[in-house]
Amino acid sequence: MISLCHDWEFTPEWSEAFLKGEGAGEPVRLPHNVKELPLHYAGPEDYEMVCGYRRKLAIPESCRGKRLFLQFDGASHEADVYVDGIHVGSHRCGYTAFRLEITDYAHFGGEMDLAVKLDTRENPAIPPFGFVIDYLTYGGLYREVWLDVREESYITDVFVTTPALDTLMAQVKVCGTYDAIRLSVLDGEQLLVEAEGSAKQRITDPEAQPWTVDAPKLYTLRAELLKGGAVLDRQEVTFGYRTAEFRADGFYLNGEKLFLRGLNRHQSYPYIGYAAPERLQREDARILKQ
């Protein structure tokens, strides 16, 4: 994953001229909010607009023969993406990430023009709008953007569940052809268990330590896509051995009753709206835990 968070230009008024690379936009980096907000008494008029982002995108020759994807982690709220002026895809929801394949549009060894038309207005036809919310819905490319370079055959997702405190179930989704999938469970750098088989596997580790609130022990599951003895792709996810169950008298974690206290957290911050980097999101989590 190659970060595309730097070297963007922004305009508060989208136009065909901006799409064509004409004029000069405001230099910005991501995450970005479309307008600096007042500390108090902000309203929809402070961020609702049809705006635009653009930047140059260089694809090295080493990427030839691979598949290329743009990944947007958050674009509120209606995004249309263009490469060299060609519309390559749309997304209608500011609260879900999305990916677009741009392999067929790539110019290797040179630069391409990447542009995003962004409508930040509330649209009743798009969830969660429709006069049922009571919070502000700030606009912008408010999370990171990435260039994801993949092989012809690659892993799209690794999903882990733990039906028991010593057992994991792994489901690996793959695009393309392969011979087998190798799964490895690691504790830090130490290899604990390794198995090779199909896209759905069950692994048991009698020595596994459970994940608890006071001791949140995490492991790593590494999934490798194999063909002809070669590793085509590799992905890693962290997980904990834990069971969760709601019963008539409450919630049970690892078979023990645990009281849950809920908090209503919005992802917005003073001045920058939704455009908070990962370190601020983690700081919020730390504050809530303490």
Short mmCIF file of C-alpha atoms in Angstrom, two decimals:
data_model
loop_
_atom_site.label_atom_id
_atom_site.label_comp_id
_atom_site.label_asym_id
_atom_site.label_seq_id
_atom_site.Cartn_x
_atom_site.Cartn_y
_atom_site.Cartn_z
CA MET A 1 0.00 0.00 0.00
CA ILE A 2 1.47 3.32 -1.14
CA SER A 3 0.23 6.43 0.67
CA LEU A 4 -1.30 9.12 -1.54
CA CYS A 5 -1.92 11.63 1.26
CA HIS A 6 0.46 14.35 0.09
CA ASP A 7 0.61 16.82 -2.81
CA TRP A 8 -3.11 17.34 -3.37
CA GLU A 9 -4.78 20.49 -4.65
CA PHE A 10 -8.23 21.53 -3.43
CA THR A 11 -10.93 23.80 -4.83
CA PRO A 12 -14.19 24.68 -3.03
CA GLU A 13 -15.94 24.93 -6.43
CA TRP A 14 -15.69 21.98 -8.79
CA SER A 15 -15.37 22.79 -12.48
CA GLU A 16 -14.41 21.14 -15.75
CA ALA A 17 -11.41 23.44 -15.86
CA PHE A 18 -10.17 22.05 -12.53
CA LEU A 19 -10.66 18.51 -13.87
CA LYS A 20 -8.53 19.38 -16.90
CA GLY A 21 -5.71 20.64 -14.68
CA GLU A 22 -6.24 24.31 -15.38
CA GLY A 23 -5.66 27.04 -12.82
CA ALA A 24 -4.21 26.54 -9.36
CA GLY A 25 -5.83 24.90 -6.36
CA GLU A 26 -5.02 25.23 -2.68
CA PRO A 27 -2.17 22.86 -1.64
CA VAL A 28 -3.47 20.40 0.97
CA ARG A 29 -2.64 17.02 2.45
CA LEU A 30 -4.97 14.30 3.71
CA PRO A 31 -6.89 13.86 5.93
CA HIS A 32 -8.61 17.10 4.89
CA ASN A 33 -11.76 19.02 5.78
CA VAL A 34 -13.22 21.27 3.09
CA LYS A 35 -13.11 24.34 5.35
CA GLU A 36 -11.66 25.35 8.70
CA LEU A 37 -14.57 25.30 11.13
CA PRO A 38 -15.48 27.64 13.98
CA LEU A 39 -14.98 26.23 17.47
CA HIS A 40 -18.62 26.91 18.37
CA TYR A 41 -21.88 27.18 16.45
CA ALA A 42 -20.81 25.41 13.27
CA GLY A 43 -23.58 24.55 10.85
CA PRO A 44 -24.10 22.70 7.55
CA GLU A 45 -23.45 25.94 5.65
CA ASP A 46 -19.83 25.73 6.87
CA TYR A 47 -19.07 22.60 4.85
CA GLU A 48 -21.77 21.81 2.29
CA MET A 49 -20.48 22.32 -1.27
CA VAL A 50 -19.49 20.54 -4.50
CA CYS A 51 -15.70 20.68 -4.36
CA GLY A 52 -12.72 19.00 -5.94
CA TYR A 53 -9.35 17.41 -5.23
CA ARG A 54 -6.57 16.58 -7.68
CA ARG A 55 -2.96 15.41 -7.74
CA LYS A 56 -0.39 13.80 -10.00
CA LEU A 57 -0.04 10.03 -9.77
CA ALA A 58 3.18 8.34 -10.90
CA ILE A 59 3.14 4.59 -11.62
CA PRO A 60 6.66 3.09 -11.81
CA GLU A 61 7.64 0.61 -14.52
CA SER A 62 8.05 -2.04 -11.81
CA CYS A 63 4.24 -2.14 -11.49
CA ARG A 64 3.74 -3.31 -15.09
CA GLY A 65 1.90 -6.63 -15.13
CA LYS A 66 0.33 -6.02 -11.72
CA ARG A 67 -3.17 -4.90 -10.74
CA LEU A 68 -3.61 -1.37 -9.40
CA PHE A 69 -6.32 -0.15 -7.04
CA LEU A 70 -7.15 3.22 -5.52
CA GLN A 71 -8.44 2.90 -1.96
CA PHE A 72 -10.31 5.76 -0.28
CA ASP A 73 -10.74 5.25 3.47
CA GLY A 74 -13.31 8.05 3.83
CA ALA A 75 -14.80 10.54 1.34
CA SER A 76 -17.91 12.37 2.48
CA HIS A 77 -20.32 12.11 0.94
CA GLU A 78 -20.64 11.53 -2.85
CA ALA A 79 -17.39 10.90 -4.71
CA ASP A 80 -16.70 10.65 -8.43
CA VAL A 81 -13.14 9.62 -9.33
CA TYR A 82 -11.35 10.51 -12.56
CA VAL A 83 -8.04 9.37 -14.06
CA ASP A 84 -6.73 11.55 -16.89
CA GLY A 85 -10.19 13.04 -17.18
CA ILE A 86 -11.90 9.63 -17.53
CA HIS A 87 -14.58 8.75 -14.97
CA VAL A 88 -13.47 5.46 -13.37
CA GLY A 89 -16.03 5.08 -10.59
CA SER A 90 -18.36 6.55 -7.96
CA HIS A 91 -19.16 5.97 -4.31
CA ARG A 92 -22.23 7.11 -2.42
CA CYS A 93 -21.61 7.04 1.34
CA GLY A 94 -19.23 9.09 3.43
CA TYR A 95 -18.85 6.47 6.14
CA THR A 96 -17.57 3.46 4.21
CA ALA A 97 -14.23 2.94 2.47
CA PHE A 98 -14.16 2.02 -1.21
CA ARG A 99 -11.75 0.73 -3.86
CA LEU A 100 -11.54 1.25 -7.62
CA GLU A 101 -9.33 -0.69 -10.02
CA ILE A 102 -7.34 1.55 -12.36
CA THR A 103 -5.10 -1.06 -14.03
CA ASP A 104 -6.50 -0.39 -17.50
CA TYR A 105 -5.90 3.36 -17.15
CA ALA A 106 -2.30 3.22 -15.94
CA HIS A 107 0.63 4.88 -17.72
CA PHE A 108 3.76 3.15 -16.46
CA GLY A 109 6.87 5.23 -15.99
CA GLY A 110 4.97 8.52 -16.28
CA GLU A 111 2.42 10.66 -14.48
CA MET A 112 -1.36 10.51 -14.55
CA ASP A 113 -3.92 13.06 -13.38
CA LEU A 114 -6.06 11.87 -10.46
CA ALA A 115 -9.12 13.96 -9.57
CA VAL A 116 -12.07 13.58 -7.21
CA LYS A 117 -15.34 15.47 -7.47
CA LEU A 118 -16.87 15.52 -4.00
CA ASP A 119 -20.42 16.52 -3.08
CA THR A 120 -20.47 17.18 0.67
CA ARG A 121 -24.18 18.05 0.88
CA GLU A 122 -26.64 15.86 2.77
CA ASN A 123 -28.66 13.76 0.34
CA PRO A 124 -31.84 12.10 1.70
CA ALA A 125 -31.33 9.23 -0.76
CA ILE A 126 -28.03 8.26 0.87
CA PRO A 127 -27.82 6.77 4.38
CA PRO A 128 -27.72 8.02 7.07
CA PHE A 129 -29.44 11.15 5.76
CA GLY A 130 -33.15 11.71 5.34
CA PHE A 131 -33.93 13.95 8.34
CA VAL A 132 -33.17 11.24 10.90
CA ILE A 133 -29.81 12.45 12.28
CA ASP A 134 -28.99 15.12 14.85
CA TYR A 135 -25.27 15.70 14.19
CA LEU A 136 -23.13 17.56 11.68
CA THR A 137 -21.75 15.57 8.75
CA TYR A 138 -18.51 17.31 7.81
CA GLY A 139 -17.17 16.99 4.27
CA GLY A 140 -13.87 16.19 2.58
CA LEU A 141 -11.39 13.43 1.86
CA TYR A 142 -11.21 13.03 5.60
CA ARG A 143 -9.25 9.79 5.75
CA GLU A 144 -6.26 8.38 3.91
CA VAL A 145 -6.02 7.49 0.21
CA TRP A 146 -3.78 4.65 -1.01
CA LEU A 147 -2.46 3.03 -4.17
CA ASP A 148 -2.66 -0.73 -3.68
CA VAL A 149 -0.39 -2.73 -6.00
CA ARG A 150 -1.32 -6.42 -6.33
CA GLU A 151 -0.33 -9.50 -8.30
CA GLU A 152 -2.73 -11.02 -10.83
CA SER A 153 -3.83 -13.47 -8.13
CA TYR A 154 -4.15 -11.93 -4.67
CA ILE A 155 -5.84 -12.17 -1.27
CA THR A 156 -8.80 -9.81 -0.93
CA ASP A 157 -9.72 -10.53 2.70
CA VAL A 158 -8.79 -12.64 5.73
CA PHE A 159 -11.58 -13.14 8.28
CA VAL A 160 -10.86 -14.78 11.64
CA THR A 161 -13.32 -16.04 14.24
CA THR A 162 -12.59 -17.94 17.46
CA PRO A 163 -15.37 -20.44 18.25
CA ALA A 164 -13.37 -21.64 21.28
CA LEU A 165 -10.54 -20.24 23.38
CA ASP A 166 -8.01 -22.57 21.75
CA THR A 167 -9.45 -22.61 18.21
CA LEU A 168 -9.60 -20.22 15.26
CA MET A 169 -11.54 -20.41 12.02
CA ALA A 170 -9.99 -18.58 9.08
CA GLN A 171 -11.75 -17.72 5.84
CA VAL A 172 -9.50 -16.37 3.08
CA LYS A 173 -11.04 -14.69 0.04
CA VAL A 174 -8.96 -14.82 -3.13
CA CYS A 175 -9.15 -13.25 -6.57
CA GLY A 176 -7.43 -15.39 -9.20
CA THR A 177 -5.97 -18.91 -9.26
CA TYR A 178 -3.77 -20.68 -6.71
CA ASP A 179 -2.73 -24.13 -5.50
CA ALA A 180 -3.06 -23.78 -1.73
CA ILE A 181 -3.21 -21.35 1.18
CA ARG A 182 -0.69 -21.51 4.01
CA LEU A 183 -1.76 -20.16 7.40
CA SER A 184 0.70 -19.34 10.18
CA VAL A 185 -0.13 -18.26 13.74
CA LEU A 186 2.54 -16.08 15.32
CA ASP A 187 3.15 -14.64 18.75
CA GLY A 188 5.30 -11.68 17.88
CA GLU A 189 8.03 -13.20 15.68
CA GLN A 190 7.60 -16.71 17.10
CA LEU A 191 5.83 -19.21 14.86
CA LEU A 192 3.32 -21.23 16.89
CA VAL A 193 1.23 -23.20 14.39
CA GLU A 194 1.34 -23.64 10.61
CA ALA A 195 -1.18 -25.30 8.30
CA GLU A 196 -1.67 -25.58 4.55
CA GLY A 197 -4.96 -26.22 2.79
CA SER A 198 -8.05 -24.57 1.32
CA ALA A 199 -9.60 -21.12 1.70
CA LYS A 200 -11.38 -22.19 4.90
CA GLN A 201 -9.32 -23.76 7.67
CA ARG A 202 -9.64 -24.62 11.35
CA ILE A 203 -6.56 -24.38 13.59
CA THR A 204 -6.25 -25.45 17.23
CA ASP A 205 -3.57 -24.28 19.66
CA PRO A 206 -3.87 -25.83 23.16
CA GLU A 207 -1.37 -23.28 24.50
CA ALA A 208 -3.32 -20.23 23.34
CA GLN A 209 -3.88 -17.45 25.87
CA PRO A 210 -7.35 -15.85 25.91
CA TRP A 211 -8.02 -12.20 25.12
CA THR A 212 -9.51 -10.38 28.14
CA VAL A 213 -10.30 -6.78 28.97
CA ASP A 214 -7.44 -6.55 31.46
CA ALA A 215 -4.98 -8.63 29.40
CA PRO A 216 -5.83 -8.14 25.69
CA LYS A 217 -3.45 -10.76 24.29
CA LEU A 218 -3.15 -10.55 20.50
CA TYR A 219 -1.73 -12.97 17.94
CA THR A 220 -1.00 -12.60 14.23
CA LEU A 221 -2.45 -14.80 11.51
CA ARG A 222 -0.39 -14.77 8.32
CA ALA A 223 -2.10 -16.00 5.14
CA GLU A 224 0.03 -16.84 2.10
CA LEU A 225 -1.25 -17.63 -1.38
CA LEU A 226 0.79 -20.44 -2.96
CA LYS A 227 1.19 -21.55 -6.57
CA GLY A 228 3.92 -23.77 -7.95
CA GLY A 229 5.83 -23.48 -4.70
CA ALA A 230 5.95 -19.68 -4.91
CA VAL A 231 4.22 -17.18 -2.60
CA LEU A 232 1.95 -15.02 -4.78
CA ASP A 233 0.56 -12.82 -2.01
CA ARG A 234 0.65 -12.44 1.75
CA GLN A 235 -1.62 -10.75 4.28
CA GLU A 236 -1.49 -10.53 8.07
CA VAL A 237 -4.27 -9.80 10.58
CA THR A 238 -4.19 -9.57 14.35
CA PHE A 239 -6.75 -11.42 16.47
CA GLY A 240 -7.45 -12.59 20.00
CA TYR A 241 -8.84 -15.88 21.27
CA ARG A 242 -12.15 -14.91 22.83
CA THR A 243 -15.80 -15.90 22.88
CA ALA A 244 -18.66 -13.42 23.15
CA GLU A 245 -22.28 -14.23 23.96
CA PHE A 246 -25.41 -12.36 24.97
CA ARG A 247 -27.67 -14.28 27.34
CA ALA A 248 -30.94 -13.34 28.99
CA ASP A 249 -29.11 -11.91 32.01
CA GLY A 250 -26.35 -10.03 30.17
CA PHE A 251 -23.12 -10.28 28.20
CA TYR A 252 -20.53 -13.03 28.66
CA LEU A 253 -16.88 -12.78 27.57
CA ASN A 254 -14.99 -16.08 27.59
CA GLY A 255 -17.86 -17.58 29.56
CA GLU A 256 -17.72 -14.95 32.32
CA LYS A 257 -20.33 -12.23 32.80
CA LEU A 258 -19.08 -8.74 31.95
CA PHE A 259 -20.90 -5.46 32.49
CA LEU A 260 -20.93 -3.26 29.37
CA ARG A 261 -21.05 0.51 29.55
CA GLY A 262 -21.73 2.36 26.30
CA LEU A 263 -20.52 5.78 25.20
CA ASN A 264 -21.73 7.92 22.30
CA ARG A 265 -18.60 9.00 20.43
CA HIS A 266 -18.58 11.10 17.26
CA GLN A 267 -15.49 11.18 15.06
CA SER A 268 -15.41 14.98 14.81
CA TYR A 269 -12.92 17.45 16.28
CA PRO A 270 -12.82 21.25 16.71
CA TYR A 271 -11.74 23.18 13.62
CA ILE A 272 -11.01 20.09 11.47
CA GLY A 273 -14.34 18.25 11.50
CA TYR A 274 -13.80 14.60 10.55
CA ALA A 275 -10.25 15.15 9.27
CA ALA A 276 -8.42 13.71 12.26
CA PRO A 277 -5.34 11.53 11.65
CA GLU A 278 -5.03 8.05 13.10
CA ARG A 279 -3.07 9.20 16.16
CA LEU A 280 -6.02 11.36 17.32
CA GLN A 281 -8.47 8.50 16.82
CA ARG A 282 -6.21 6.29 18.96
CA GLU A 283 -5.96 9.02 21.60
CA ASP A 284 -9.75 9.10 21.81
CA ALA A 285 -9.75 5.35 22.38
CA ARG A 286 -7.17 5.72 25.15
CA ILE A 287 -9.23 8.42 26.87
CA LEU A 288 -12.38 6.32 26.69
CA LYS A 289 -10.60 3.29 28.15
CA GLN A 290 -9.22 5.27 31.08
#
